[in-house]
Tab-separated table of C-alpha atoms in Angstrom:
chain	number	residue	atom	x	y	z
A	93	GLY	CA	-232.133	76.704	184.118
A	94	ALA	CA	-233.699	78.199	181.006
A	95	GLY	CA	-237.112	76.479	181.802
A	96	VAL	CA	-239.160	74.780	184.593
A	97	SER	CA	-237.666	71.799	185.998
A	98	GLN	CA	-239.488	69.061	187.460
A	99	THR	CA	-238.711	65.953	188.875
A	100	PRO	CA	-238.559	63.110	188.965
A	101	SER	CA	-240.307	63.012	185.206
A	102	ASN	CA	-241.933	59.401	186.311
A	103	LYS	CA	-243.221	58.106	189.761
A	104	VAL	CA	-244.654	54.957	190.284
A	105	THR	CA	-245.877	54.201	193.742
A	106	GLU	CA	-248.030	51.680	195.736
A	107	LYS	CA	-251.211	52.820	197.143
A	108	GLY	CA	-250.871	54.254	200.470
A	109	LYS	CA	-246.972	55.588	200.126
A	110	TYR	CA	-246.220	58.845	200.472
A	111	VAL	CA	-244.589	61.209	197.684
A	112	GLU	CA	-242.698	64.435	196.594
A	113	LEU	CA	-242.930	66.125	193.790
A	114	ARG	CA	-240.328	69.035	192.936
A	115	CYS	CA	-240.721	72.344	190.645
A	116	ASP	CA	-238.050	74.215	189.967
A	117	PRO	CA	-239.276	77.265	188.467
A	118	ILE	CA	-237.501	79.864	186.449
A	119	SER	CA	-235.411	82.273	187.955
A	120	GLY	CA	-237.217	85.516	188.850
A	121	HIS	CA	-240.713	84.191	188.424
A	122	THR	CA	-242.785	84.868	191.583
A	123	ALA	CA	-245.718	83.058	190.769
A	124	LEU	CA	-246.121	79.355	190.628
A	125	TYR	CA	-248.508	76.673	189.884
A	126	TRP	CA	-249.294	73.265	190.334
A	127	TYR	CA	-252.118	71.505	188.315
A	128	ARG	CA	-253.123	68.002	187.451
A	129	GLN	CA	-253.769	66.866	184.114
A	130	SER	CA	-255.462	63.375	183.370
A	131	LEU	CA	-256.086	61.984	179.992
A	132	GLY	CA	-258.118	64.120	177.735
A	133	GLN	CA	-258.520	66.658	180.096
A	134	GLY	CA	-257.040	70.313	180.558
A	135	PRO	CA	-255.208	71.219	183.449
A	136	GLU	CA	-256.980	71.201	186.855
A	137	PHE	CA	-255.451	74.052	189.013
A	138	LEU	CA	-254.077	72.656	192.739
A	139	ILE	CA	-252.530	75.468	194.365
A	140	TYR	CA	-250.992	78.903	193.520
A	141	PHE	CA	-247.710	80.563	195.142
A	142	GLN	CA	-246.967	84.231	195.083
A	143	GLY	CA	-243.704	84.345	196.550
A	144	THR	CA	-243.586	81.840	199.679
A	145	GLY	CA	-246.651	81.929	200.343
A	146	ALA	CA	-250.010	80.055	199.084
A	147	ALA	CA	-252.121	82.610	197.516
A	148	ASP	CA	-255.254	80.387	196.976
A	149	ASP	CA	-254.980	76.194	197.741
A	150	SER	CA	-258.231	76.153	196.476
A	151	GLY	CA	-258.302	73.415	194.394
A	152	LEU	CA	-256.019	70.766	196.853
A	153	PRO	CA	-258.555	67.802	196.394
A	154	ASN	CA	-258.027	67.063	200.409
A	155	ASP	CA	-255.994	67.091	203.257
A	156	ARG	CA	-253.598	64.588	201.689
A	157	PHE	CA	-252.124	66.783	199.669
A	158	PHE	CA	-250.096	69.817	200.537
A	159	ALA	CA	-247.360	72.066	198.874
A	160	VAL	CA	-244.646	74.261	199.997
A	161	ARG	CA	-242.202	77.074	198.582
A	162	PRO	CA	-240.213	77.865	201.278
A	163	GLU	CA	-237.858	80.425	199.824
A	164	GLY	CA	-239.768	81.752	196.936
A	165	SER	CA	-238.454	79.484	194.840
A	166	VAL	CA	-238.490	75.784	194.582
A	167	SER	CA	-241.682	74.183	195.472
A	168	THR	CA	-242.729	70.579	196.447
A	169	LEU	CA	-245.739	69.088	196.002
A	170	LYS	CA	-246.228	66.494	198.657
A	171	ILE	CA	-249.054	63.620	198.532
A	172	GLN	CA	-249.387	61.638	201.854
A	173	ARG	CA	-251.171	57.686	201.785
A	174	THR	CA	-251.542	57.913	197.690
A	175	GLU	CA	-254.688	56.490	196.054
A	176	ARG	CA	-255.089	55.005	192.703
A	177	GLY	CA	-257.239	58.022	191.769
A	178	ASP	CA	-254.129	60.280	192.260
A	179	SER	CA	-252.677	58.917	189.098
A	180	ALA	CA	-252.146	61.709	186.746
A	181	VAL	CA	-249.580	63.945	185.266
A	182	TYR	CA	-248.629	66.787	187.829
A	183	LEU	CA	-247.620	69.611	185.791
A	184	CYS	CA	-245.668	72.900	187.609
A	185	ALA	CA	-246.218	76.439	185.905
A	186	SER	CA	-244.234	79.652	186.772
A	187	SER	CA	-244.605	82.962	185.449
A	188	PRO	CA	-242.848	86.587	186.313
A	189	GLY	CA	-246.563	87.808	187.341
A	190	PRO	CA	-250.140	86.240	187.520
A	191	ALA	CA	-250.990	83.845	185.119
A	192	GLY	CA	-254.262	86.034	183.780
A	193	ASN	CA	-251.535	88.575	182.890
A	194	THR	CA	-248.688	87.217	181.356
A	195	GLU	CA	-247.707	83.819	179.849
A	196	ALA	CA	-247.506	80.952	182.377
A	197	PHE	CA	-244.579	78.501	181.652
A	198	PHE	CA	-244.860	74.823	182.040
A	199	GLY	CA	-242.444	71.792	183.397
A	200	GLN	CA	-242.593	68.635	181.357
A	201	GLY	CA	-244.694	67.292	184.471
A	202	THR	CA	-244.694	64.036	186.941
A	203	ARG	CA	-246.151	61.283	185.689
A	204	LEU	CA	-247.469	59.568	188.964
A	205	THR	CA	-249.036	56.131	189.110
A	206	VAL	CA	-250.268	54.735	191.857
A	207	VAL	CA	-250.677	50.947	191.911
B	297	GLN	CA	-269.582	76.877	188.390
B	298	LYS	CA	-267.379	78.535	185.832
B	299	GLU	CA	-266.584	76.644	182.789
B	300	VAL	CA	-264.616	76.468	179.451
B	301	GLU	CA	-265.992	74.474	176.677
B	302	GLN	CA	-264.323	73.157	173.390
B	303	ASN	CA	-265.107	70.156	171.343
B	304	SER	CA	-262.869	67.522	171.830
B	305	GLY	CA	-262.257	66.173	168.417
B	306	PRO	CA	-260.487	65.214	166.509
B	307	LEU	CA	-260.524	67.787	163.893
B	308	SER	CA	-259.080	66.795	160.784
B	309	VAL	CA	-257.766	69.579	158.309
B	310	PRO	CA	-255.878	69.254	154.985
B	311	GLU	CA	-252.532	70.484	154.692
B	312	GLY	CA	-253.032	73.984	153.936
B	313	ALA	CA	-256.240	74.713	154.787
B	314	ILE	CA	-257.572	76.837	157.549
B	315	ALA	CA	-258.046	75.194	160.853
B	316	SER	CA	-260.961	76.722	163.175
B	317	LEU	CA	-261.030	75.863	166.953
B	318	ASN	CA	-263.673	77.543	169.099
B	319	CYS	CA	-264.196	78.117	173.047
B	320	THR	CA	-267.027	79.053	174.834
B	321	TYR	CA	-267.030	80.413	178.446
B	322	SER	CA	-269.240	81.108	180.967
B	323	ASP	CA	-267.683	83.662	183.378
B	324	ARG	CA	-268.777	87.166	181.961
B	325	GLY	CA	-266.125	88.903	184.304
B	326	SER	CA	-263.601	87.286	182.281
B	327	GLN	CA	-260.954	89.705	180.818
B	328	SER	CA	-258.274	88.028	179.342
B	329	PHE	CA	-257.828	84.436	177.156
B	330	PHE	CA	-255.145	82.369	176.265
B	331	TRP	CA	-255.005	79.600	173.808
B	332	TYR	CA	-251.974	76.963	174.320
B	333	ARG	CA	-250.912	74.218	172.068
B	334	GLN	CA	-249.689	70.351	173.612
B	335	TYR	CA	-248.271	67.899	171.909
B	336	SER	CA	-248.675	64.387	172.771
B	337	GLY	CA	-246.662	63.857	176.231
B	338	LYS	CA	-245.530	67.139	176.365
B	339	SER	CA	-246.458	70.135	178.689
B	340	PRO	CA	-248.851	73.160	177.298
B	341	GLU	CA	-246.803	76.079	175.665
B	342	LEU	CA	-248.490	79.577	174.836
B	343	ILE	CA	-249.846	80.465	171.225
B	344	MET	CA	-251.475	83.480	171.571
B	345	PHE	CA	-253.352	85.447	174.221
B	346	ILE	CA	-256.440	88.283	173.626
B	347	TYR	CA	-257.483	90.937	175.598
B	348	SER	CA	-259.826	92.867	173.466
B	349	ASN	CA	-262.679	92.206	171.436
B	350	GLY	CA	-262.043	91.612	167.614
B	351	ASP	CA	-259.030	90.310	165.982
B	352	LYS	CA	-255.555	89.525	166.674
B	353	GLU	CA	-252.864	88.018	164.569
B	354	ASP	CA	-249.844	86.529	164.808
B	355	GLY	CA	-248.297	84.908	161.907
B	356	ARG	CA	-250.357	82.121	160.621
B	357	PHE	CA	-252.228	82.470	163.596
B	358	THR	CA	-255.656	84.514	164.591
B	359	ALA	CA	-257.202	84.737	167.507
B	360	GLN	CA	-260.653	86.076	167.508
B	361	LEU	CA	-262.649	87.271	170.962
B	362	ASN	CA	-266.192	88.280	171.251
B	363	LYS	CA	-267.243	89.008	175.009
B	364	ALA	CA	-270.629	89.594	174.422
B	365	SER	CA	-271.124	86.117	172.737
B	366	GLN	CA	-268.336	84.621	175.526
B	367	TYR	CA	-266.977	83.090	172.273
B	368	VAL	CA	-263.241	82.707	171.622
B	369	SER	CA	-261.586	81.423	168.785
B	370	LEU	CA	-258.237	80.361	166.985
B	371	LEU	CA	-257.528	80.123	163.455
B	372	ILE	CA	-254.484	78.612	161.686
B	373	ARG	CA	-253.713	79.345	158.131
B	374	ASP	CA	-252.000	77.217	155.859
B	375	SER	CA	-251.902	73.915	158.241
B	376	GLN	CA	-248.802	71.992	158.215
B	377	PRO	CA	-248.398	68.562	159.648
B	378	SER	CA	-246.798	70.233	162.946
B	379	ASP	CA	-249.716	72.050	163.834
B	380	SER	CA	-251.022	68.650	164.708
B	381	ALA	CA	-251.384	68.651	168.723
B	382	THR	CA	-254.059	69.285	171.603
B	383	TYR	CA	-255.507	73.010	171.823
B	384	LEU	CA	-256.181	74.250	175.055
B	385	CYS	CA	-257.853	77.342	175.793
B	386	ALA	CA	-257.659	78.815	179.170
B	387	VAL	CA	-260.001	82.041	180.676
B	388	ALA	CA	-258.773	84.162	183.360
B	389	SER	CA	-261.350	84.071	186.049
B	390	GLY	CA	-263.030	87.515	186.842
B	391	ASP	CA	-262.818	87.232	190.413
B	392	SER	CA	-258.846	86.867	190.205
B	393	ASN	CA	-255.580	87.898	188.023
B	394	TYR	CA	-253.837	84.512	188.608
B	395	GLN	CA	-256.677	81.632	187.855
B	396	LEU	CA	-257.292	80.363	184.778
B	397	ILE	CA	-259.677	77.904	183.743
B	398	TRP	CA	-258.749	75.487	181.500
B	399	GLY	CA	-261.103	73.542	178.522
B	400	ALA	CA	-260.518	70.190	177.949
B	401	GLY	CA	-258.879	70.922	174.688
B	402	THR	CA	-259.587	69.973	170.962
B	403	LYS	CA	-257.426	68.089	169.119
B	404	LEU	CA	-256.205	68.630	165.485
B	405	ILE	CA	-254.931	66.614	163.019
B	406	ILE	CA	-253.602	67.834	159.720
B	407	LYS	CA	-253.388	65.575	157.080
B	408	PRO	CA	-250.483	65.452	154.133
């Protein structure tokens, strides 16, 4: 597609459930980022992929969060045993190189609500 | 801890006036600086980036960088109601070329 695509756009889940959020980056973009954004805040870094590998996962809040990018394209963010505090908009971004050197293109986000 | 600070606003500016948005950062090693615009309920989109001290102009937008003062600003000339949005300042970490540190954003309102 022409832009970064994220699915679903909205997800409501019960506390304790498992969720998967999908990101389809712009074709050819090797760098992929997951961010989390709460109301009135800037994006909070979660994880950075360069190709297939997680180059930096230092932003993942705890071991309930995990992300993969097995073929260097689509990425999935996985959250186990969801908690109400996980409610936020999860943003995916891709760029042709590291985001400090070039423009990052964002998807429309997945709004996760844990009830 | 590396930080990027912005006034949360809202900053209210009359249509046609100049809007001035400011950002300070703590990481002296940072080399690249970005302004993203985010409309309500939408995702951020890049407005401008700047690497060198001084001014960089692109249409109605001018980014200004002062590394000695650790200060970056965005000026919007001839402000339009469509400029009403939250403006996010992002600073590349001096330790890496991929990690962006984000401010919380300044909400700008252009009054017709």
